[in-house]
PDB file of N, CA, C and O in Angstrom:
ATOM      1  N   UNK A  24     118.071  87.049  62.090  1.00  0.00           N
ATOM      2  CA  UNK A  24     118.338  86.993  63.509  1.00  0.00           C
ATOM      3  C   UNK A  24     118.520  88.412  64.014  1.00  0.00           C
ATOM      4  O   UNK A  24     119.255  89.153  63.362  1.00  0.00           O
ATOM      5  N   UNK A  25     117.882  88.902  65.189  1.00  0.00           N
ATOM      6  CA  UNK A  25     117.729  89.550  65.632  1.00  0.00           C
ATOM      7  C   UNK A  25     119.114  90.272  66.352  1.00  0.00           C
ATOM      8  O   UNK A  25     119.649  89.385  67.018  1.00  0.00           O
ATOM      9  N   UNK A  26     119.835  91.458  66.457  1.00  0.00           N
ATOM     10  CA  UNK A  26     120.845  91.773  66.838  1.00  0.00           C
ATOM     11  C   UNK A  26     120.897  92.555  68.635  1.00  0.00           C
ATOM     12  O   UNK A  26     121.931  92.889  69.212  1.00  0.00           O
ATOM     13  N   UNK A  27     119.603  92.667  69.139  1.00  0.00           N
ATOM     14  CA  UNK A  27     118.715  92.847  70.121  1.00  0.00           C
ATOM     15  C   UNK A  27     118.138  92.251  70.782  1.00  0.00           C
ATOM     16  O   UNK A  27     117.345  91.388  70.407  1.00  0.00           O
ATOM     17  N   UNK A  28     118.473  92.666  72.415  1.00  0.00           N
ATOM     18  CA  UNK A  28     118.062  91.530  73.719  1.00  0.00           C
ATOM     19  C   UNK A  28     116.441  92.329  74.014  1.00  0.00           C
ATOM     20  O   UNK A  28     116.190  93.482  74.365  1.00  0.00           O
ATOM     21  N   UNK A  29     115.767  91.466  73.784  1.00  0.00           N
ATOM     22  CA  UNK A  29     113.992  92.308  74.100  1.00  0.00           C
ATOM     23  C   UNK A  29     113.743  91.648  75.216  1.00  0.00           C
ATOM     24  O   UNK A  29     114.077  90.496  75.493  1.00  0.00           O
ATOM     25  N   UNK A  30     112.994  92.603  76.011  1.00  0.00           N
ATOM     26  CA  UNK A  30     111.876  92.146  77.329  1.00  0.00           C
ATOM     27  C   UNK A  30     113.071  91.384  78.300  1.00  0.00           C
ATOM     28  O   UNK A  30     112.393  91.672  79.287  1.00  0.00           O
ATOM     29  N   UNK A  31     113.607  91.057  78.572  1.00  0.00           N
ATOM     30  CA  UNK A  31     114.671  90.692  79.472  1.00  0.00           C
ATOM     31  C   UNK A  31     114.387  90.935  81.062  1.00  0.00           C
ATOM     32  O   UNK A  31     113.868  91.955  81.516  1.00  0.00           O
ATOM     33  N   UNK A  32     114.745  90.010  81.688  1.00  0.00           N
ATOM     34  CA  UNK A  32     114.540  89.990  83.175  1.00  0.00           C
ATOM     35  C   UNK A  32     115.523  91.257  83.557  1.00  0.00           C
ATOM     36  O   UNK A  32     115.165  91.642  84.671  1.00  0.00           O
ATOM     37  N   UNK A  33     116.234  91.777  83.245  1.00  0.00           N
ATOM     38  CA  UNK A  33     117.213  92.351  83.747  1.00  0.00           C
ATOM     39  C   UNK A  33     117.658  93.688  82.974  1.00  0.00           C
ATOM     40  O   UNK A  33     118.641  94.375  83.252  1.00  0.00           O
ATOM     41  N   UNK A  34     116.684  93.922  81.899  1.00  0.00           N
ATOM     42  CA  UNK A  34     116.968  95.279  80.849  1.00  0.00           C
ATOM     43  C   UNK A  34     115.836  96.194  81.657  1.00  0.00           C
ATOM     44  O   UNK A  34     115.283  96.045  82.746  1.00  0.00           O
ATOM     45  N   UNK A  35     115.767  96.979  80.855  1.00  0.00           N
ATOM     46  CA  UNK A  35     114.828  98.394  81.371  1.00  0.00           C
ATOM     47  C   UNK A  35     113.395  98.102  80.588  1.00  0.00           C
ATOM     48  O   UNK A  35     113.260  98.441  79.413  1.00  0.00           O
ATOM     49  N   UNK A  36     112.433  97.509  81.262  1.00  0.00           N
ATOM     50  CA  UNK A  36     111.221  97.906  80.148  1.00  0.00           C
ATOM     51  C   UNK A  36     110.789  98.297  79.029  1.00  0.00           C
ATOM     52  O   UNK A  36     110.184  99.367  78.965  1.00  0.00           O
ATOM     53  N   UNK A  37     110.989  97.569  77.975  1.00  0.00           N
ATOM     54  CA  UNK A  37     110.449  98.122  76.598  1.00  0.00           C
ATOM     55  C   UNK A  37     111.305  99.009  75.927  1.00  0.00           C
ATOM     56  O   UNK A  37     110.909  99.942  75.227  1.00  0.00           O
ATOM     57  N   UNK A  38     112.771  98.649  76.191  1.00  0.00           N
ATOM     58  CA  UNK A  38     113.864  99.032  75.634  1.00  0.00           C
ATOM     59  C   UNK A  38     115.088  97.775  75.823  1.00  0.00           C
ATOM     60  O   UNK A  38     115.380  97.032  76.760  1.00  0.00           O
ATOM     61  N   UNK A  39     115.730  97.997  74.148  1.00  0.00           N
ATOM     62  CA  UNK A  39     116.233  97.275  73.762  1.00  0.00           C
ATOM     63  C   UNK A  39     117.488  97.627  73.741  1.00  0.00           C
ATOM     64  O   UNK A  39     117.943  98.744  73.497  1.00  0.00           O
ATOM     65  N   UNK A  40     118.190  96.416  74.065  1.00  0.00           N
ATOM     66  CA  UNK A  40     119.624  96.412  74.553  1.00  0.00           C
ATOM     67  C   UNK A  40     120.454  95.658  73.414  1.00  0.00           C
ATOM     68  O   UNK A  40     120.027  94.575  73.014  1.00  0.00           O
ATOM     69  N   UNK A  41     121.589  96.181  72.896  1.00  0.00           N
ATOM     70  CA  UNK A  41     122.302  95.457  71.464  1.00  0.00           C
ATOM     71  C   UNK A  41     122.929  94.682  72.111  1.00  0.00           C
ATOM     72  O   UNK A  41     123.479  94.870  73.197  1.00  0.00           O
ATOM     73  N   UNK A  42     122.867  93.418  71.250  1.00  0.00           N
ATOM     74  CA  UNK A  42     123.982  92.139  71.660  1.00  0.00           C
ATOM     75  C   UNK A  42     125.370  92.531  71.857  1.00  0.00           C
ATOM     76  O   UNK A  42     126.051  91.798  72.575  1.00  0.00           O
ATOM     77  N   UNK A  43     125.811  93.384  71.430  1.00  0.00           N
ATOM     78  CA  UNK A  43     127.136  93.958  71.253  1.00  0.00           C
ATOM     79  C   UNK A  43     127.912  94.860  72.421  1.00  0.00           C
ATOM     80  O   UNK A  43     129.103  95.093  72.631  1.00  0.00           O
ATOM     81  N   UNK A  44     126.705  95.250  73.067  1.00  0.00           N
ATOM     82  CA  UNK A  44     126.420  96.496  74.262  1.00  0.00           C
ATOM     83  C   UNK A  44     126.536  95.163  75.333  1.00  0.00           C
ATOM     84  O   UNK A  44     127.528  95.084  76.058  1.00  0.00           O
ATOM     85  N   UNK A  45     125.688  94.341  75.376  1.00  0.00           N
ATOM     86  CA  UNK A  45     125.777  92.902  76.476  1.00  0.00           C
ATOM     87  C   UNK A  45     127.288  92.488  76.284  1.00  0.00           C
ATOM     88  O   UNK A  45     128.061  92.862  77.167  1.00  0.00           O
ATOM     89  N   UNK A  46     127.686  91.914  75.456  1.00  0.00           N
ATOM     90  CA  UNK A  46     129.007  91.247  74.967  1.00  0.00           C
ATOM     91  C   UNK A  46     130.146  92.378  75.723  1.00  0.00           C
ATOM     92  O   UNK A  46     130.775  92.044  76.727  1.00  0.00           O
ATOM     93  N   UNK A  47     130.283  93.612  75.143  1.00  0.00           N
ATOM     94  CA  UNK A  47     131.155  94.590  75.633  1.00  0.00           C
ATOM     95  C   UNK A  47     131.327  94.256  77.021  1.00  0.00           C
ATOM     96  O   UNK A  47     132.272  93.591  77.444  1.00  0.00           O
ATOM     97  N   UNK A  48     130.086  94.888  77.956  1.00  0.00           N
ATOM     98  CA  UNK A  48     130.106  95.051  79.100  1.00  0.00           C
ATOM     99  C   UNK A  48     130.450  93.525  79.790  1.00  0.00           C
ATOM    100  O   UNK A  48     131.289  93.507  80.691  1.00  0.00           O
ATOM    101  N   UNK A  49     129.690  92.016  79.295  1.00  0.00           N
ATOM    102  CA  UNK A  49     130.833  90.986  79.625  1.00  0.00           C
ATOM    103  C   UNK A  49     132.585  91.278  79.907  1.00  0.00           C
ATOM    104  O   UNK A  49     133.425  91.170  80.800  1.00  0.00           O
ATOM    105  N   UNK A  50     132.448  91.728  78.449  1.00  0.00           N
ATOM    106  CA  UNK A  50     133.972  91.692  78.501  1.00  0.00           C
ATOM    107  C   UNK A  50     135.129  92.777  79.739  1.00  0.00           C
ATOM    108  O   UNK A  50     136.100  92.613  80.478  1.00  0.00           O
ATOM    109  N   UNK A  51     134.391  93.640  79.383  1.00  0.00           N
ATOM    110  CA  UNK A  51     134.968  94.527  79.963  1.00  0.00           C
ATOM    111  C   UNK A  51     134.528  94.615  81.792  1.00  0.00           C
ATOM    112  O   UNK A  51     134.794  95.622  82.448  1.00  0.00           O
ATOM    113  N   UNK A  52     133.797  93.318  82.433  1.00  0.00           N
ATOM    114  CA  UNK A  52     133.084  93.422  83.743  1.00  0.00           C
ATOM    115  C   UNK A  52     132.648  94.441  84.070  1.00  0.00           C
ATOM    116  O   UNK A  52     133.027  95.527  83.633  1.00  0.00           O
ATOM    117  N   UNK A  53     131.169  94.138  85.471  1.00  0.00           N
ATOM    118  CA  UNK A  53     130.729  95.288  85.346  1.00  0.00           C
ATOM    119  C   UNK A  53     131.094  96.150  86.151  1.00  0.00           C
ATOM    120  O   UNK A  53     130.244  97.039  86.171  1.00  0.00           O
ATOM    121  N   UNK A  54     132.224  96.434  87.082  1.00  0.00           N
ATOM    122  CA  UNK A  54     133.017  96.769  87.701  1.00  0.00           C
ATOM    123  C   UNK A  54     133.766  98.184  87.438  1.00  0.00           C
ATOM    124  O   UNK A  54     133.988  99.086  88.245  1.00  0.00           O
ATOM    125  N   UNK A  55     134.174  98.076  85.684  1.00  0.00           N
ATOM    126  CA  UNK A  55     134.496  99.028  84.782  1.00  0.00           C
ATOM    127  C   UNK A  55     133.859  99.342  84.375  1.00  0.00           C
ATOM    128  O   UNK A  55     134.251 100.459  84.037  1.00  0.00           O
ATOM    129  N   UNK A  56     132.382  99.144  83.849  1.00  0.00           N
ATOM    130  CA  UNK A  56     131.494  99.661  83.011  1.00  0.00           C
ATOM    131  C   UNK A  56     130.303  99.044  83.719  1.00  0.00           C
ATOM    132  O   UNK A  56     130.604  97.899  84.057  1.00  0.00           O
ATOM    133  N   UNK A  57     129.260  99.312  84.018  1.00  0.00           N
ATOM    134  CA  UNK A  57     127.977  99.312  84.821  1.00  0.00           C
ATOM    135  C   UNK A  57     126.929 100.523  83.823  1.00  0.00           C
ATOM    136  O   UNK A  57     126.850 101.726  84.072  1.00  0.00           O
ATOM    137  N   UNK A  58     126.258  99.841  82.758  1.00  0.00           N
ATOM    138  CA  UNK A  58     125.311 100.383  81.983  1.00  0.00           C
ATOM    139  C   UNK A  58     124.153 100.365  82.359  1.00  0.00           C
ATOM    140  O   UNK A  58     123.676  99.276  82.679  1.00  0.00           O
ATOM    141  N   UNK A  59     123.373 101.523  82.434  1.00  0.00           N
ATOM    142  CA  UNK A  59     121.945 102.136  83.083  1.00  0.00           C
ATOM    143  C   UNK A  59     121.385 101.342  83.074  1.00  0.00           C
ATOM    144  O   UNK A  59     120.549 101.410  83.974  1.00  0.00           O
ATOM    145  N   UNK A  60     121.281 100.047  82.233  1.00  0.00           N
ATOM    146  CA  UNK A  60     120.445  98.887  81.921  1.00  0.00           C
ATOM    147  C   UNK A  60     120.497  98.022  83.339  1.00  0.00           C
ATOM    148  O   UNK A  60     119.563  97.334  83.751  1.00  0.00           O
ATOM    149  N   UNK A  61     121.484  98.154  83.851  1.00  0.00           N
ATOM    150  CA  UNK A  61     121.861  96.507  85.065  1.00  0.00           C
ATOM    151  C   UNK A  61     121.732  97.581  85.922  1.00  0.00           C
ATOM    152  O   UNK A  61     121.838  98.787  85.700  1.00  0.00           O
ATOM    153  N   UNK A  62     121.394  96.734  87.326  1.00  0.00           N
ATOM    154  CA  UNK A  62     121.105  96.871  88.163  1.00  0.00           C
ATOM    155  C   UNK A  62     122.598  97.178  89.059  1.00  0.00           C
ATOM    156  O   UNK A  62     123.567  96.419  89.044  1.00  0.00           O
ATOM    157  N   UNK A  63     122.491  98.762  89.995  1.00  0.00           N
ATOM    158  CA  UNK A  63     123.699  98.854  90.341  1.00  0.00           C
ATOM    159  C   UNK A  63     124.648  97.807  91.395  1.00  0.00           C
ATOM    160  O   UNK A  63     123.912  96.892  91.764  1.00  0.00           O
ATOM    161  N   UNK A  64     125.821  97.692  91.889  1.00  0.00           N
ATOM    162  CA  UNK A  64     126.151  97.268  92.808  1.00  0.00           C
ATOM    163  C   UNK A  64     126.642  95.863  92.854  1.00  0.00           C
ATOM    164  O   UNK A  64     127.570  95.720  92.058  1.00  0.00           O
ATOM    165  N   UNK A  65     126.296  94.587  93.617  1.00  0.00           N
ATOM    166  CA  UNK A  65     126.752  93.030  93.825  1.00  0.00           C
ATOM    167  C   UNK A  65     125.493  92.825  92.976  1.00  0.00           C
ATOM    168  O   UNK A  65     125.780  91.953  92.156  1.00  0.00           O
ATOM    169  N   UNK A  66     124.631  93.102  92.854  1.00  0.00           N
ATOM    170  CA  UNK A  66     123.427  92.753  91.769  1.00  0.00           C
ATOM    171  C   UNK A  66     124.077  92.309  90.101  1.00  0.00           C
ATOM    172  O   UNK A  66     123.781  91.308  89.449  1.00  0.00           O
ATOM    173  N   UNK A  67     124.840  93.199  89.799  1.00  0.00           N
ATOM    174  CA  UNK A  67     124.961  93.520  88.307  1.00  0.00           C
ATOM    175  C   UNK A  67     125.306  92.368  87.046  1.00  0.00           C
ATOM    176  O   UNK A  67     124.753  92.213  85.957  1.00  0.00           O
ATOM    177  N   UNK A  68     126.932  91.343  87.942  1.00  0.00           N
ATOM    178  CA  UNK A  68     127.036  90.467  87.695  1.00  0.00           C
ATOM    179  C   UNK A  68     126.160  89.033  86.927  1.00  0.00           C
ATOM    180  O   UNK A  68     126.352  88.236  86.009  1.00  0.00           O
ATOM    181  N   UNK A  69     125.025  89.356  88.062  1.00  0.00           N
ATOM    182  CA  UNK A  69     124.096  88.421  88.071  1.00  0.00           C
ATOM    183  C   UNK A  69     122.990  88.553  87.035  1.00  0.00           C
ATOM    184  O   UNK A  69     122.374  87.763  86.319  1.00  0.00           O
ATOM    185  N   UNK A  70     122.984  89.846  87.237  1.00  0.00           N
ATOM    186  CA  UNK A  70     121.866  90.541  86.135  1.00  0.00           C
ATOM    187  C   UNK A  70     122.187  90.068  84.897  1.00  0.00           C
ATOM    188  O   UNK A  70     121.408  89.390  84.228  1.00  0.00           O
ATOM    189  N   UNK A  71     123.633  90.481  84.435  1.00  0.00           N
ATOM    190  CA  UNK A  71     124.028  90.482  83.718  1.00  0.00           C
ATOM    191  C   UNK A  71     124.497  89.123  82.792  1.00  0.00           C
ATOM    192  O   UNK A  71     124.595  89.195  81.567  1.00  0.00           O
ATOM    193  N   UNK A  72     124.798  87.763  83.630  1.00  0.00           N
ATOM    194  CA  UNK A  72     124.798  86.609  82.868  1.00  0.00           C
ATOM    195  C   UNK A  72     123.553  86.392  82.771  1.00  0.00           C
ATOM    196  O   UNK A  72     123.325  85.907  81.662  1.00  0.00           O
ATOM    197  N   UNK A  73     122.106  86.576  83.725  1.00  0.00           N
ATOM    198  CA  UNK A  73     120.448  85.995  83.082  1.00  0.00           C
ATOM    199  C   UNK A  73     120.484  86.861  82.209  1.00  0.00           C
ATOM    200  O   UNK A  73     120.524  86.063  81.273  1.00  0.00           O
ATOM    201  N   UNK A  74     120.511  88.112  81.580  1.00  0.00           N
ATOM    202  CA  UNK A  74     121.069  89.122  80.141  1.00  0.00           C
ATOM    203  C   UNK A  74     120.953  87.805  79.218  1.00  0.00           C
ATOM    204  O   UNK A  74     120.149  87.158  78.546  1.00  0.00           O
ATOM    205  N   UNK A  75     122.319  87.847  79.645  1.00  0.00           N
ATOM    206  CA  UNK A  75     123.475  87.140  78.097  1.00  0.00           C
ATOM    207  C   UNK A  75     122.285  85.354  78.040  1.00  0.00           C
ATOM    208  O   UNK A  75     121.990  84.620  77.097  1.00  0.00           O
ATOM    209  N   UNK A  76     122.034  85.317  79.116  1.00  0.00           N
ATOM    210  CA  UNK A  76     121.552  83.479  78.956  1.00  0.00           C
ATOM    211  C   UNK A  76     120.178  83.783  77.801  1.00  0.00           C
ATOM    212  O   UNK A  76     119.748  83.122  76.856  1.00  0.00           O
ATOM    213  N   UNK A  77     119.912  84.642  78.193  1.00  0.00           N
ATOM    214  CA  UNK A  77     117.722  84.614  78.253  1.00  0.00           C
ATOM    215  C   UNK A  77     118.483  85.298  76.040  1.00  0.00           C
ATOM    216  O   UNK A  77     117.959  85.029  74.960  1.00  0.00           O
ATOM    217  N   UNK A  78     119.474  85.947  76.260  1.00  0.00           N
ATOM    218  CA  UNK A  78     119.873  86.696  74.860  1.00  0.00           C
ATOM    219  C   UNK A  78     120.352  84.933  74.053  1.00  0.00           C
ATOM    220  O   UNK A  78     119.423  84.356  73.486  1.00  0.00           O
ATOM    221  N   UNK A  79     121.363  84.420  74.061  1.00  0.00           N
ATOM    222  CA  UNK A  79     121.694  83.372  73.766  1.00  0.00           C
ATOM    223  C   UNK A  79     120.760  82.436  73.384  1.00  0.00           C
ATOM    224  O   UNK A  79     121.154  81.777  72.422  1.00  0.00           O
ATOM    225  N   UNK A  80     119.682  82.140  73.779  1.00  0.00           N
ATOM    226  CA  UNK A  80     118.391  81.317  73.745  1.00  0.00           C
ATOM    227  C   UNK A  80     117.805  81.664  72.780  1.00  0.00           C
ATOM    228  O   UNK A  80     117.550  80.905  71.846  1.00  0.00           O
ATOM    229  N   UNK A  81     117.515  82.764  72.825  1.00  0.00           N
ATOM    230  CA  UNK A  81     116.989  84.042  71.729  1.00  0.00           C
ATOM    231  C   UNK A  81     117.154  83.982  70.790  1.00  0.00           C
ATOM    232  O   UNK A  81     116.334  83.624  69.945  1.00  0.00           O
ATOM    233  N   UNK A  82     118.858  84.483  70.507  1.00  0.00           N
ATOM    234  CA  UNK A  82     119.130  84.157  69.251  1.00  0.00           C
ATOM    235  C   UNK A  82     119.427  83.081  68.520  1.00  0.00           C
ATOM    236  O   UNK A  82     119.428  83.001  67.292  1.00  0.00           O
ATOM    237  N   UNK A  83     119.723  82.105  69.448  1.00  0.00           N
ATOM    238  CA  UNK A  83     119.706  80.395  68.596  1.00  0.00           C
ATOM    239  C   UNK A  83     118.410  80.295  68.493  1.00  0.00           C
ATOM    240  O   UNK A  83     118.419  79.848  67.346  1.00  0.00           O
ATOM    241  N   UNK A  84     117.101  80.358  68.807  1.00  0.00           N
ATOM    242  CA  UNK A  84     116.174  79.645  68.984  1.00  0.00           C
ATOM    243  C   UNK A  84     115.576  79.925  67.567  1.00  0.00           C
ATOM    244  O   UNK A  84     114.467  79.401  67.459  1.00  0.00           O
ATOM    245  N   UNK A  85     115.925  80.500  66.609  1.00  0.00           N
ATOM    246  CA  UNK A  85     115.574  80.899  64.945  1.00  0.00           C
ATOM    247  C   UNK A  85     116.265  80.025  64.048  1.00  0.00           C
ATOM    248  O   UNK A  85     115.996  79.597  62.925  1.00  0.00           O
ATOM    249  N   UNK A  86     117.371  79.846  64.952  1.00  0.00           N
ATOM    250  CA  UNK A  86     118.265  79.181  63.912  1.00  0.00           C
ATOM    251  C   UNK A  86     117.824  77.772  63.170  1.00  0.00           C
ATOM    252  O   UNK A  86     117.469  76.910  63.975  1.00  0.00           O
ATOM    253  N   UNK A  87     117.786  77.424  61.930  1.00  0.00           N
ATOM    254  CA  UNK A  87     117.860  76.168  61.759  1.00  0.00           C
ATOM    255  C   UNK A  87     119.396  75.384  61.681  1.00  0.00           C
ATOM    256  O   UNK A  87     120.552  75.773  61.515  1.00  0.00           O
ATOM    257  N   UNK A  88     118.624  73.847  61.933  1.00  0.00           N
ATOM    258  CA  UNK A  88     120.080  73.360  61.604  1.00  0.00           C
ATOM    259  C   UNK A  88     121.161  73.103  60.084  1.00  0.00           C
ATOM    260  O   UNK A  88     120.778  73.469  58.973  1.00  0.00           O
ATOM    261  N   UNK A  89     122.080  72.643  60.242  1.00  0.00           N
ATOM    262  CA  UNK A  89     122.290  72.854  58.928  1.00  0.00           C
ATOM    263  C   UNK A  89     122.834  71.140  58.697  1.00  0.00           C
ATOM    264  O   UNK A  89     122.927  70.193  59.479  1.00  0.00           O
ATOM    265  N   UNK A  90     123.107  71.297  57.301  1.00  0.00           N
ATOM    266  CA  UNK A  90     123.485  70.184  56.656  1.00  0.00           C
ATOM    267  C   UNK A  90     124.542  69.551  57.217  1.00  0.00           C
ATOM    268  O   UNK A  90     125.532  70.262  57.388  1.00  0.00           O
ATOM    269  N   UNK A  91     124.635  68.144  57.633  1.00  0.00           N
ATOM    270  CA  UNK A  91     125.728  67.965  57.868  1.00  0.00           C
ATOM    271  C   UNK A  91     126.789  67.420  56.909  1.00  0.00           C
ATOM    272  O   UNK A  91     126.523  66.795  55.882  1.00  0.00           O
ATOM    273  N   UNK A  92     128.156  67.751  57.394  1.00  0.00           N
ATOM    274  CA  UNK A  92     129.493  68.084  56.803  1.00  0.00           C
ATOM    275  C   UNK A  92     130.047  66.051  56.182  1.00  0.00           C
ATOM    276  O   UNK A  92     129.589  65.043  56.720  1.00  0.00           O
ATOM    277  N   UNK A  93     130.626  66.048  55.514  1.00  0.00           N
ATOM    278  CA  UNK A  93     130.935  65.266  55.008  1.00  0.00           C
ATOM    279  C   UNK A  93     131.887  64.045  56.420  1.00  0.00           C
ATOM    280  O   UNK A  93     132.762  64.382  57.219  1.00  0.00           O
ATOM    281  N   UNK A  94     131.338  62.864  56.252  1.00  0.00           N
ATOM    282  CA  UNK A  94     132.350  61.921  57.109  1.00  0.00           C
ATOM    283  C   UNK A  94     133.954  61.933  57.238  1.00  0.00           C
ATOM    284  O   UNK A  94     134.630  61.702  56.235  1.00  0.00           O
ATOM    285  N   UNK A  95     134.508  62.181  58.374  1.00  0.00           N
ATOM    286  CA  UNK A  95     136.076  62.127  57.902  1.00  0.00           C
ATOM    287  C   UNK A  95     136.246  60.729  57.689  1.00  0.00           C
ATOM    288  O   UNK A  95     135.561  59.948  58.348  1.00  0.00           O
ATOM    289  N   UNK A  96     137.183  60.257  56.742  1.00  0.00           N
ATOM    290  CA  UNK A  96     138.123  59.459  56.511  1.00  0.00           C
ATOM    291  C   UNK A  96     138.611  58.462  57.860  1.00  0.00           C
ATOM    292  O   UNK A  96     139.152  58.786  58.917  1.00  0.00           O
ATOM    293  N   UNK A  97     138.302  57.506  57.490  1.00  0.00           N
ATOM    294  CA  UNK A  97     138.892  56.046  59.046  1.00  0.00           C
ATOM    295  C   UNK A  97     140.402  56.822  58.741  1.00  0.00           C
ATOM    296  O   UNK A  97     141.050  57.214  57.771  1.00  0.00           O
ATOM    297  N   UNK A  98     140.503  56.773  60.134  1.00  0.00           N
ATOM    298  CA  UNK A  98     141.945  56.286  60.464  1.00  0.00           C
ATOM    299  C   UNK A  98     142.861  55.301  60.073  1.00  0.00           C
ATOM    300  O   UNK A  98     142.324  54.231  60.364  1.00  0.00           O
ATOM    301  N   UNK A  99     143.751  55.129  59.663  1.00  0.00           N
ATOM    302  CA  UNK A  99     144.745  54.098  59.394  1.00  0.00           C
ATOM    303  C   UNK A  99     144.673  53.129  60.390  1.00  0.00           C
ATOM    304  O   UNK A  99     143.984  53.375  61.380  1.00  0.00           O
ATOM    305  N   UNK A 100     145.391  51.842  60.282  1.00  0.00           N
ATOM    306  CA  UNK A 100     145.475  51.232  61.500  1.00  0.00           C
ATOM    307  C   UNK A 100     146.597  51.039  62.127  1.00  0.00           C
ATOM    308  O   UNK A 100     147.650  51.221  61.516  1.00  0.00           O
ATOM    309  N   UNK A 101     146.599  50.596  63.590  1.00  0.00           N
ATOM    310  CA  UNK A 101     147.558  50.945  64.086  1.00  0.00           C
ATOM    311  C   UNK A 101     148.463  49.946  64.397  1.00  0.00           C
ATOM    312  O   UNK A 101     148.135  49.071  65.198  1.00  0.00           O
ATOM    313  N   UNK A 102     149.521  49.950  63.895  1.00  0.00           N
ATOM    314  CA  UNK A 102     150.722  48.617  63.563  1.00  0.00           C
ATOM    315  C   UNK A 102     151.452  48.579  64.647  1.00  0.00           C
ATOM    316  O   UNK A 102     152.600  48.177  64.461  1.00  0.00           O
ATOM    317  N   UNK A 103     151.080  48.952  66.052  1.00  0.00           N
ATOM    318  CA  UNK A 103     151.941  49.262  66.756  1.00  0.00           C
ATOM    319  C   UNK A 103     151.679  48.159  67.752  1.00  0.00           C
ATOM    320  O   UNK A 103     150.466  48.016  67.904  1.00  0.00           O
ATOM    321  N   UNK A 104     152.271  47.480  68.351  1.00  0.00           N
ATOM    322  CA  UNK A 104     151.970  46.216  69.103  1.00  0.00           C
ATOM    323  C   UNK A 104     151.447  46.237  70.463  1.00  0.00           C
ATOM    324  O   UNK A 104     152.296  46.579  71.286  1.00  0.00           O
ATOM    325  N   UNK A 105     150.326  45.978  70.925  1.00  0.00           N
ATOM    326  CA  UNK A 105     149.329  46.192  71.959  1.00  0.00           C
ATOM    327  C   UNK A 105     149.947  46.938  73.304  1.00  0.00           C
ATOM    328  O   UNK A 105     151.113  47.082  72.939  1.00  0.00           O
ATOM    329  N   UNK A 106     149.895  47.343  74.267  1.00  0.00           N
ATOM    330  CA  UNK A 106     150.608  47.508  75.182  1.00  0.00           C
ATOM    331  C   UNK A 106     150.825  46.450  76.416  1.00  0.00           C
ATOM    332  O   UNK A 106     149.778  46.020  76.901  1.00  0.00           O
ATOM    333  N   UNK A 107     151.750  46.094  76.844  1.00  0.00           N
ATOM    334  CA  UNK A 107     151.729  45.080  77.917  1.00  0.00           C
ATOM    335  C   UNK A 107     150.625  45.021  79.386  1.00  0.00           C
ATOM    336  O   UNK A 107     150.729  44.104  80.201  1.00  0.00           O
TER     337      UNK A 107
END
């Protein structure tokens, strides 16, 4: 899996943006941090979740699924007398 947002509606042309660099600037809004990549101003926000969506897609879309996990255990039953 790829650790890199490619071709993106909202990156710079033919430069690649680290998942980690997207994630940060989430975190930190772009308010505080506004990277050359996003678009300046009331734009950035916006830019910036189609980023993370079009990235998210991306990187699940390799993934296979996996095995599934063992059944839990029934519940006991419940001795407790119906409610009125």
């Amino acid at each position: 899996m790829s650790a890199t947002v490619r071709d993106t509606p909202s990156a710079v042309p033919g430069e690649e943006v680290p998942w980690e660099e997207v994630m940060t600037v989430a975190l930190l809004g772009t308010d505080r941090r506004t990277p050359p990549w996003l678009p300046p101003g009331r734009q950035a926000p916006g830019a910036l979740l189609d980023l993370a969506a079009v990235a998210t897609v991306r990187r699940r879309a390799g993934l296979r699924p996996a095995p599934a996990g063992a059944r839990p255990e029934p519940s006991a039953k419940d001795t407790r007398p119906p409610p009125p």
